[in-house]
Coordinates of N, CA and C in Angstrom, one line a residue:
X1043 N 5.6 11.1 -8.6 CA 5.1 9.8 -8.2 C 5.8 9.4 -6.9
X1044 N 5.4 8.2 -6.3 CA 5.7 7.5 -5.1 C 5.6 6.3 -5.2
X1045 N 6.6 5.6 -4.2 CA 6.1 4.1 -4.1 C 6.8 3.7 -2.8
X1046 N 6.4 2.6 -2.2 CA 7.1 2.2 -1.0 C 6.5 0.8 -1.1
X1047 N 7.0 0.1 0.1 CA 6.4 -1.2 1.0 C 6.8 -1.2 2.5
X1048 N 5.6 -1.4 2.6 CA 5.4 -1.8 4.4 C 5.2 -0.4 4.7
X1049 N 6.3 -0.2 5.7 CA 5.9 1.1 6.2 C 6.1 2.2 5.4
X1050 N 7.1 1.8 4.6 CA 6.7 2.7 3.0 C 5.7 2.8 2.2
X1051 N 4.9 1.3 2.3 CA 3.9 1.5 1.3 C 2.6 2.4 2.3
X1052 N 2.7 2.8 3.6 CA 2.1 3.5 4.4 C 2.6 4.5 4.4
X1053 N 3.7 5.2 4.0 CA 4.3 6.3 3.9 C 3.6 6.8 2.0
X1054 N 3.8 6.1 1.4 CA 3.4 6.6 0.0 C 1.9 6.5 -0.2
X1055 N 1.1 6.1 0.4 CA -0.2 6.1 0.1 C -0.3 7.7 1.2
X1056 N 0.0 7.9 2.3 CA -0.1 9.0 3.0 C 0.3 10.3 2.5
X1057 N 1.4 10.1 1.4 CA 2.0 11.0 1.0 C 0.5 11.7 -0.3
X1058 N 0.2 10.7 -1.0 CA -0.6 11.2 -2.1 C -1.8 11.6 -1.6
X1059 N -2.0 11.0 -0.2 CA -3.9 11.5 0.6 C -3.0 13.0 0.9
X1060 N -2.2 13.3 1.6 CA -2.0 14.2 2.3 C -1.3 15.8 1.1
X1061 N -0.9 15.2 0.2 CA -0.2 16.1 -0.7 C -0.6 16.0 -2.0
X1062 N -2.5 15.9 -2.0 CA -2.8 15.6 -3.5 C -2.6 16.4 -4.8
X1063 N -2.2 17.4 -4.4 CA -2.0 18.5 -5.6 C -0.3 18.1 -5.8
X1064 N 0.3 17.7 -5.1 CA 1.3 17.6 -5.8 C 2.1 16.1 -6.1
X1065 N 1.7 14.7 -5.7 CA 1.5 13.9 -6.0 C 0.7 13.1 -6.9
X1066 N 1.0 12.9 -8.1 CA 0.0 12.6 -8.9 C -0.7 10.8 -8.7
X1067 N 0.8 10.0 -8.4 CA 1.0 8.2 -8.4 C 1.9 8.2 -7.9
X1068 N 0.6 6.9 -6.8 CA 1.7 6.0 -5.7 C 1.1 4.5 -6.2
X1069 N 1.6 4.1 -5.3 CA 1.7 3.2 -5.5 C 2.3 2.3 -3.7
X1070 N 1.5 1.7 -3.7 CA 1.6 1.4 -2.2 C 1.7 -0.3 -2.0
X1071 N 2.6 -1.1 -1.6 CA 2.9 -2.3 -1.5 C 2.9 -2.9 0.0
X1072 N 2.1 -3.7 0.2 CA 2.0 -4.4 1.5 C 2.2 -3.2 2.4
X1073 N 1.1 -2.2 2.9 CA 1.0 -0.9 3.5 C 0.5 -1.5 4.6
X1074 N 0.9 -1.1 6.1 CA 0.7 -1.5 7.5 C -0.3 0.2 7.1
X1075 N -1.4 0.0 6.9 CA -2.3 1.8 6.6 C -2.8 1.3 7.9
X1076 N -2.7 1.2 9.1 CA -3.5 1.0 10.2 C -2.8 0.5 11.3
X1077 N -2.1 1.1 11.9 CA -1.4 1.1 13.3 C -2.2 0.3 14.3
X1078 N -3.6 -0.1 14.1 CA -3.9 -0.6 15.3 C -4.4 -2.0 14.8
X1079 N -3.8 -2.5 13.4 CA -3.8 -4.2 13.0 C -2.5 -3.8 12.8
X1080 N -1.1 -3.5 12.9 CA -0.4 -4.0 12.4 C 0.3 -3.9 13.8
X1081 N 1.2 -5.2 14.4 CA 1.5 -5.6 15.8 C 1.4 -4.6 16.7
X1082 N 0.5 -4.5 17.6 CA 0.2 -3.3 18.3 C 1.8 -3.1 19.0
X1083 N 2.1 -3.7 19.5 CA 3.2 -3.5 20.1 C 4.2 -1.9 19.0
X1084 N 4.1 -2.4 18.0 CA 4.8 -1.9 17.4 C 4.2 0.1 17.6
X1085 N 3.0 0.0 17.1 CA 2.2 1.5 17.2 C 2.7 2.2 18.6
X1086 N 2.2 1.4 19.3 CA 2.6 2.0 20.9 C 4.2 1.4 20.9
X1087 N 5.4 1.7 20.8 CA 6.5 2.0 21.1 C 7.1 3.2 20.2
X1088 N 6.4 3.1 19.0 CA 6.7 4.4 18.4 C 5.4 5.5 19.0
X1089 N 4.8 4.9 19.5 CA 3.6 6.6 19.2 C 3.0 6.9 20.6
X1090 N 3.1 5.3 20.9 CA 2.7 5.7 22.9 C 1.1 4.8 22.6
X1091 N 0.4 4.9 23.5 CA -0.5 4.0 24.1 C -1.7 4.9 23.3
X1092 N -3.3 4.3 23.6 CA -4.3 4.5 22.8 C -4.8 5.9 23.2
X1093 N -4.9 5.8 24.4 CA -5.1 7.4 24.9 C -4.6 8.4 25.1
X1094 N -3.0 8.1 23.9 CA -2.1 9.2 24.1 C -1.8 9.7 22.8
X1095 N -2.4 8.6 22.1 CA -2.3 9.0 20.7 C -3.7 8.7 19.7
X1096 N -3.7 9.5 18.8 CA -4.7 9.3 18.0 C -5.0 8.6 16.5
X1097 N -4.6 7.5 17.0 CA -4.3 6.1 16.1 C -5.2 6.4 14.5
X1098 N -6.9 6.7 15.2 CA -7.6 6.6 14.0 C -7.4 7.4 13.3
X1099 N -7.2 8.8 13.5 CA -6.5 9.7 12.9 C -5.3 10.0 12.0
X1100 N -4.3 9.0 12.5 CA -3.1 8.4 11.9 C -3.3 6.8 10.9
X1101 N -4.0 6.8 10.5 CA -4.6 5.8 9.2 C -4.5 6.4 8.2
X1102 N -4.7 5.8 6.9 CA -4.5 6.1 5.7 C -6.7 6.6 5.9
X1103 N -7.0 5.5 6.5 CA -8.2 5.0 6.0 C -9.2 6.9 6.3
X1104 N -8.3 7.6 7.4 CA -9.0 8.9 7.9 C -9.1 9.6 6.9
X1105 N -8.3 9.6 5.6 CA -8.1 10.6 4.8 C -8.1 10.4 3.5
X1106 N -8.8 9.4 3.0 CA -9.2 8.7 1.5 C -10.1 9.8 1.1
X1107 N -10.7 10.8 1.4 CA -11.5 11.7 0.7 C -10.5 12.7 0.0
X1108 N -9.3 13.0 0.6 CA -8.4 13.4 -0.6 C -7.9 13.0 -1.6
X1109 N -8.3 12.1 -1.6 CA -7.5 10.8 -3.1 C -7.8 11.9 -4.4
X1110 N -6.8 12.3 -5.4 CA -7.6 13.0 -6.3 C -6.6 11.9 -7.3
X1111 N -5.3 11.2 -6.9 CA -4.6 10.5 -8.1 C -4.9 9.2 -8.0
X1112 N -3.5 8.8 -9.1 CA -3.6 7.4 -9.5 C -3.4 6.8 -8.5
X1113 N -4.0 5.5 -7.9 CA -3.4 4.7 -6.5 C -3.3 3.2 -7.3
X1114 N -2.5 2.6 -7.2 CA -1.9 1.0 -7.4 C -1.8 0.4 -5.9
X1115 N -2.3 -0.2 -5.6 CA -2.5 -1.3 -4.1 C -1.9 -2.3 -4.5
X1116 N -0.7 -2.8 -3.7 CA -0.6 -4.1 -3.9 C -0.3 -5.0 -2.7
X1117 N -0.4 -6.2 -2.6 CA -0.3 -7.3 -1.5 C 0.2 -8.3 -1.5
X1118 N 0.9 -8.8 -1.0 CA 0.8 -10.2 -1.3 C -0.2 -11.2 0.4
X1119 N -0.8 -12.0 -1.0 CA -1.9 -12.7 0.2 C -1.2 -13.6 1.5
X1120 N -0.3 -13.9 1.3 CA 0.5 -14.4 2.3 C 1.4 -13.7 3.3
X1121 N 1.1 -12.3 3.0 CA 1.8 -11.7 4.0 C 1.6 -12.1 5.7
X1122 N 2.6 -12.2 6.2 CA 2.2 -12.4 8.2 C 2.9 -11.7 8.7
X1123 N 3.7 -10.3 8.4 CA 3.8 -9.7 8.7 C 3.4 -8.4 8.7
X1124 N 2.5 -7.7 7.7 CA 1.7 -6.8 8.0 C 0.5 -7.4 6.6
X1125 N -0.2 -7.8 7.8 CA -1.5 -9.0 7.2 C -2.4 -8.0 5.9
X1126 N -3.0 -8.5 5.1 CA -3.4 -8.1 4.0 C -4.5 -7.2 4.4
X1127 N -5.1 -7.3 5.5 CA -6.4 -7.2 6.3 C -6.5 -5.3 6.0
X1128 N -5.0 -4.9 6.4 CA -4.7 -3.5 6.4 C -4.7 -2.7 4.9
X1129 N -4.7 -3.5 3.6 CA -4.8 -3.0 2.3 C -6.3 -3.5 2.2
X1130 N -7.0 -4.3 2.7 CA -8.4 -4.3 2.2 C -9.3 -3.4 2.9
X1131 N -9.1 -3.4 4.2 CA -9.6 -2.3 5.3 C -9.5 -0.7 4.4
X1132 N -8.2 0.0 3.8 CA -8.6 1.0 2.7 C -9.0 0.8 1.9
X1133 N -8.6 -0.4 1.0 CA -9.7 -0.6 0.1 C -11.4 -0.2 0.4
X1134 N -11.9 -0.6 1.3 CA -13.5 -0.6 1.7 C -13.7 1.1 2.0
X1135 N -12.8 1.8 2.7 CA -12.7 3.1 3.1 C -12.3 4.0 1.7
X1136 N -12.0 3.3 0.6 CA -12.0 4.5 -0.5 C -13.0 3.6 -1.7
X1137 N -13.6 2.7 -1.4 CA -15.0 2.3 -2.2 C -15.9 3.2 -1.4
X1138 N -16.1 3.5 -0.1 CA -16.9 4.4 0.7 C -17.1 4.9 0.1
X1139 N -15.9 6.0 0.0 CA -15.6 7.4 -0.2 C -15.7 7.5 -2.0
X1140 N -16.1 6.7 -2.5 CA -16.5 6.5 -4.3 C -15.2 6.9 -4.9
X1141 N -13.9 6.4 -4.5 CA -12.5 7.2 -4.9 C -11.7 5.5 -5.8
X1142 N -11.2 5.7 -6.9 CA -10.9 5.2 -7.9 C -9.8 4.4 -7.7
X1143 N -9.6 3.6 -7.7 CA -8.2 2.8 -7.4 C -7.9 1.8 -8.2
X1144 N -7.0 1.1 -8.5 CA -6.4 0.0 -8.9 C -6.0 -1.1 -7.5
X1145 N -6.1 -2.3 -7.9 CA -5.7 -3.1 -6.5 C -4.9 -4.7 -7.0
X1146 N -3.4 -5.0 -7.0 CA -3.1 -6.0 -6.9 C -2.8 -6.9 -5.6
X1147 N -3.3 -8.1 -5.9 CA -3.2 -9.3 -5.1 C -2.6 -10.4 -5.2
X1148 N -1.4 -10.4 -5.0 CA -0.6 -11.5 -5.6 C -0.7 -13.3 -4.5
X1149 N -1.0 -13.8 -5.3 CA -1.2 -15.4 -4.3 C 0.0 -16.0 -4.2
X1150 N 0.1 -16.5 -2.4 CA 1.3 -17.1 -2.3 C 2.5 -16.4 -2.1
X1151 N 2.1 -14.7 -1.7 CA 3.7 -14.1 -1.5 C 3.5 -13.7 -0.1
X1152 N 4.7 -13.9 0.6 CA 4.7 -13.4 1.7 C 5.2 -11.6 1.6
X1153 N 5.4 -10.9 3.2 CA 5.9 -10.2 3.3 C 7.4 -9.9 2.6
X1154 N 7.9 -9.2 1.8 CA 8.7 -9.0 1.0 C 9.1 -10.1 -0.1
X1155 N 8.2 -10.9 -0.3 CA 8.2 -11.6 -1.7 C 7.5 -11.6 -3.1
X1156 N 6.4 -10.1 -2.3 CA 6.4 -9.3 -3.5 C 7.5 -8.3 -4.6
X1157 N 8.4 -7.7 -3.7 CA 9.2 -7.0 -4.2 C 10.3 -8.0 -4.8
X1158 N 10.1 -9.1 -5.1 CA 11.2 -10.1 -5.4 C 10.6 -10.4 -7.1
X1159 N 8.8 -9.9 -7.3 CA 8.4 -10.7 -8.3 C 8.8 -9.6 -9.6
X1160 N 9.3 -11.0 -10.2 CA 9.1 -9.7 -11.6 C 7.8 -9.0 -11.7
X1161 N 7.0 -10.0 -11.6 CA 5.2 -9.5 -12.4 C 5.4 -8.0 -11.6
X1162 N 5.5 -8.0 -10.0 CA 5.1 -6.7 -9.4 C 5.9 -5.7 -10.0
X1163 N 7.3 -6.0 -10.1 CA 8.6 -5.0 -10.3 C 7.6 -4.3 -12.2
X1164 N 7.3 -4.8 -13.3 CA 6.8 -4.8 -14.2 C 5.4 -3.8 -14.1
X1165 N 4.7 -4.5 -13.2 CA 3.0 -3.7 -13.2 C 3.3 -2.2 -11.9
X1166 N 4.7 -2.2 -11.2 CA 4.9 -1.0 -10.7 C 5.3 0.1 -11.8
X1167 N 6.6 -0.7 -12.6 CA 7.1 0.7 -13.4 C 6.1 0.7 -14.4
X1168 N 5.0 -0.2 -15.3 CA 4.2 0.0 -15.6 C 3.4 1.6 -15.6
X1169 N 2.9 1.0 -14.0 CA 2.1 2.0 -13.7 C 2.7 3.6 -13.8
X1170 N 3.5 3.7 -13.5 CA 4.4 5.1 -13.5 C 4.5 5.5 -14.7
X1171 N 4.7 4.6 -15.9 CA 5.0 5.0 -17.3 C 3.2 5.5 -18.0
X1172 N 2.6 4.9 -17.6 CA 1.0 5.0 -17.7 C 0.5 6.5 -17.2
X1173 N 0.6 6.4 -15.7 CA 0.0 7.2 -15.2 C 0.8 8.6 -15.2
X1174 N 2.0 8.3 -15.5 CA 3.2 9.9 -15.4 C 3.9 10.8 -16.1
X1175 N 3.8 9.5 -17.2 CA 4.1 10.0 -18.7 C 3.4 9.7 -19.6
X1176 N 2.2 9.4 -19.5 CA 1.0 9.0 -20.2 C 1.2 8.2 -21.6
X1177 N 2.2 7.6 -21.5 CA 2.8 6.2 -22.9 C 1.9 5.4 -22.1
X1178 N 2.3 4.5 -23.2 CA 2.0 2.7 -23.0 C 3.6 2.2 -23.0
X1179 N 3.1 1.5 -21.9 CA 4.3 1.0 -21.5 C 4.9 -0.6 -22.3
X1180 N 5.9 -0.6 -22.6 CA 6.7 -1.6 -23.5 C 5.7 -3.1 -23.2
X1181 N 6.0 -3.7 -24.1 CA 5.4 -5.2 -24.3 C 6.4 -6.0 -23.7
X1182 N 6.3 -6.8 -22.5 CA 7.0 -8.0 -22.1 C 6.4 -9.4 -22.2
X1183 N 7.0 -10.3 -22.2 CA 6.9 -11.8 -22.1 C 7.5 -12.2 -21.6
X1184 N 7.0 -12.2 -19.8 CA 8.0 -12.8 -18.8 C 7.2 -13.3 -18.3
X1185 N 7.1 -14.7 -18.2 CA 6.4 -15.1 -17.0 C 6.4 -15.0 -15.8
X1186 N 4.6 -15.3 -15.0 CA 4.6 -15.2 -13.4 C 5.3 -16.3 -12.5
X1187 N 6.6 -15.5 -12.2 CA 7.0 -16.7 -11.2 C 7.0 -16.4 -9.7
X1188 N 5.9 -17.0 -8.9 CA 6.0 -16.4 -7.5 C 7.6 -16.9 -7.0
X1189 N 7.8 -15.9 -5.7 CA 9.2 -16.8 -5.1 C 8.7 -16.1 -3.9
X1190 N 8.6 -17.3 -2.9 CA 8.3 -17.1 -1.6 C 9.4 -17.6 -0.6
X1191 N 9.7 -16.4 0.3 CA 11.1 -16.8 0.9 C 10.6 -17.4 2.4
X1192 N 11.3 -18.8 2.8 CA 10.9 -19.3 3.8 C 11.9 -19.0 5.0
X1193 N 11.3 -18.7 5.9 CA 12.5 -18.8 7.1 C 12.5 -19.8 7.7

């Protein structure tokens, strides 16, 4: 399995399109999957300008027809720094592609205030005990407490 956020959660969703026989679960958190919504500035300093690189190509969204595993999406709706727009945009690209997913949406969390929530930290290792070692994973009673960090 896999997991990341941000440009990790773009690195681990890439990892499972690109290496499906041997990644079984990712798990991908607030994923910038699209270099040309997430601050362009940013795309072009690492990769060079539109005509020099092959942006659409470098998407998650180019390669959802390899999906053979488990995928967990998550977001939080308040993200502003790599806007949610980039987890729903694959989303639409592996409903296309009739490819199976799971999708959380957490309200009220910004950019890295997902990784702060229990609920996510819970429905991540969840997912791993589910999908990797095929248990049911332990019974908790913790409540949802968002925590949204202000600058």
């Amino acid at each position: 399995g896999v997991f990341g956020e941000s440009r990790g959660g773009y690195a681990a969703m890439k990892a499972i399109l690109l290496e499906p026989d041997f990644f079984k679960v990712a798990v991908s958190t607030c994923g910038d999957h699209d270099d040309r919504m997430n601050h362009l500035w940013w795309g072009e300093k690492f990769f060079g300008l539109e005509d020099e690189f092959d942006f659409v190509q470098h998407t998650n969204n180019s390669h959802v027809e390899n999906l053979k595993g488990k995928v967990l999406l998550a977001h939080g709706e308040m993200d502003d720094n790599c806007l949610p727009h980039n987890t729903t945009r694959l989303v639409k690209a592996l409903i296309e592609a009739n490819k199976d997913f799971d999708l959380l949406l957490m309200p009220n969390l910004n950019h890295g205030g997902i990784a702060k929530s229990g609920y996510w930290l819970r429905c991540c290792g969840d997912y791993f005990v589910q999908h990797l070692l095929g248990e049911t994973p332990p019974a908790y009673n913790v409540p949802y407490q968002p925590m949204m960090s202000r600058a």
